[in-house]
Amino acid sequence: MKPVIYVTRKIPDDLLEPYREYADFHMWEKEDTPVPRDVLLREAASADGVLCLLTESIDREFLDVAGNLKIVANMAVGYDNIDVQAAKERDIVVTNTPDVLTETTADLTFALLMATARGIVEATDYVREGRWKHWSPYLLAGSDVYGKKIGIVGMGRIGEAVARRAAGFHMPILYHNRSRKKTAEQELGATYLAFADLLKEADYVVSLVPLTNDTQKLFNKNAFEQMKDSAIFINASRGGTVDEEALHEALVNKQIRAAGLDVFDQEPISPDHPLAKLDNTVCLPHIGSASEETRSKMINLCLDNLTAVLKGDTPITPV
Ligand code: GLV
Ligand code: GLV
């Protein structure tokens, strides 16, 4: 009998096809809604492997009902939705999707930085709403990017890829990370700073840090107070790294200039979310790795991890 893989969201059939010889796939068929919790738990009971998204909480309750489970393949590089310790206790492998999404996510992060700095979204609305009557010297005048200091918090693969883009814009690169990154220091001239020093120095503070117990609400009231009043804050990691009330207050009080946010504490957000209502924010619906090419690569990597483990081989990208 072939092993059973449960896929928690509809994925394209042509991607699944080559893997059907190794496994039987059960799938939540709706493209745009997460699988209800009761369905997920029911399916977990008979699954040997699960391909899940960051919308699913893979916690002890889930793992306890999943008696046959050997692997959870998360279609994301971040895996704060998974209780990795609980999986380990049950000898269940957890994999994520690093590398394949690095450049795509760095592109989006940099695009968000530029869009926020230059008011691209506001400017588009300005044209579409028929408000463009004259050209004037300070019309929609934003902040420069070229030559300004970028401060990257979380210098992992994506952080380094953002730093490479910043180098092309002649931005001095500051970073904070758990460990020093000698290659980035040597090749990009990146300067390591303590967190508080980076906040004080950077014109652009970019969060790319994974969400862990240590980084919960890392960007709090105190952090925003230390930033320049001209600083622009960009978050492309997880909403949980930010105290959103403190960010809102900092934006309203002009303690910082603007924020570009791809992620939020509770997703999705509605148009009534306090941060979405400000005119100095750019809010995106968590699309960091969302290019067609990369999303397909992420799915393929999940399927490769699943079939490897279910065949008894070692996973390609275990966490
Ligand atoms: C998306 O946020 C990811 O972690 O891949
Ligand atoms: C603006 O369009 C300029 O020519 O400076």
Tab-separated table of N, CA, C and O in Angstrom, residues 20 50 87 103 124 142 172 205 219 228 239 290:
chain	number	residue	atom	x	y	z
A	20	ARG	N	2.521	10.742	-7.780
A	20	ARG	CA	1.421	9.828	-7.476
A	20	ARG	C	1.867	8.371	-7.434
A	20	ARG	O	1.206	7.541	-6.832
A	50	VAL	N	2.240	15.010	5.868
A	50	VAL	CA	1.366	16.172	5.684
A	50	VAL	C	2.139	17.284	4.996
A	50	VAL	O	3.283	17.572	5.361
A	87	ALA	N	7.125	17.537	17.800
A	87	ALA	CA	7.315	16.638	16.660
A	87	ALA	C	8.548	15.758	16.890
A	87	ALA	O	8.528	14.545	16.637
A	103	GLU	N	15.652	34.651	-3.029
A	103	GLU	CA	15.768	35.832	-3.900
A	103	GLU	C	14.405	36.485	-4.138
A	103	GLU	O	14.296	37.704	-4.184
A	124	THR	N	-0.124	56.084	-6.840
A	124	THR	CA	-1.019	55.410	-7.785
A	124	THR	C	-2.467	55.797	-7.509
A	124	THR	O	-3.223	56.119	-8.429
A	142	GLY	N	9.038	61.841	-1.334
A	142	GLY	CA	9.329	60.781	-0.371
A	142	GLY	C	10.710	60.907	0.235
A	142	GLY	O	11.252	62.009	0.374
A	172	PRO	N	25.010	51.988	2.956
A	172	PRO	CA	25.805	51.348	3.998
A	172	PRO	C	24.946	50.297	4.701
A	172	PRO	O	23.778	50.561	5.011
A	205	VAL	N	14.963	50.299	8.867
A	205	VAL	CA	15.106	49.156	9.770
A	205	VAL	C	14.262	48.029	9.182
A	205	VAL	O	13.048	48.182	9.012
A	219	PHE	N	10.246	44.352	18.278
A	219	PHE	CA	10.055	45.756	17.910
A	219	PHE	C	8.904	46.310	18.750
A	219	PHE	O	7.737	46.243	18.373
A	228	LYS	N	15.286	56.814	14.454
A	228	LYS	CA	15.232	58.209	14.011
A	228	LYS	C	13.787	58.593	13.667
A	228	LYS	O	13.015	57.724	13.245
A	239	GLY	N	4.560	38.881	11.748
A	239	GLY	CA	3.924	39.963	12.488
A	239	GLY	C	4.201	39.909	13.981
A	239	GLY	O	4.274	40.939	14.646
A	290	ALA	N	5.756	35.164	-3.040
A	290	ALA	CA	4.714	34.887	-4.026
A	290	ALA	C	5.085	35.281	-5.454
A	290	ALA	O	4.593	36.267	-5.990
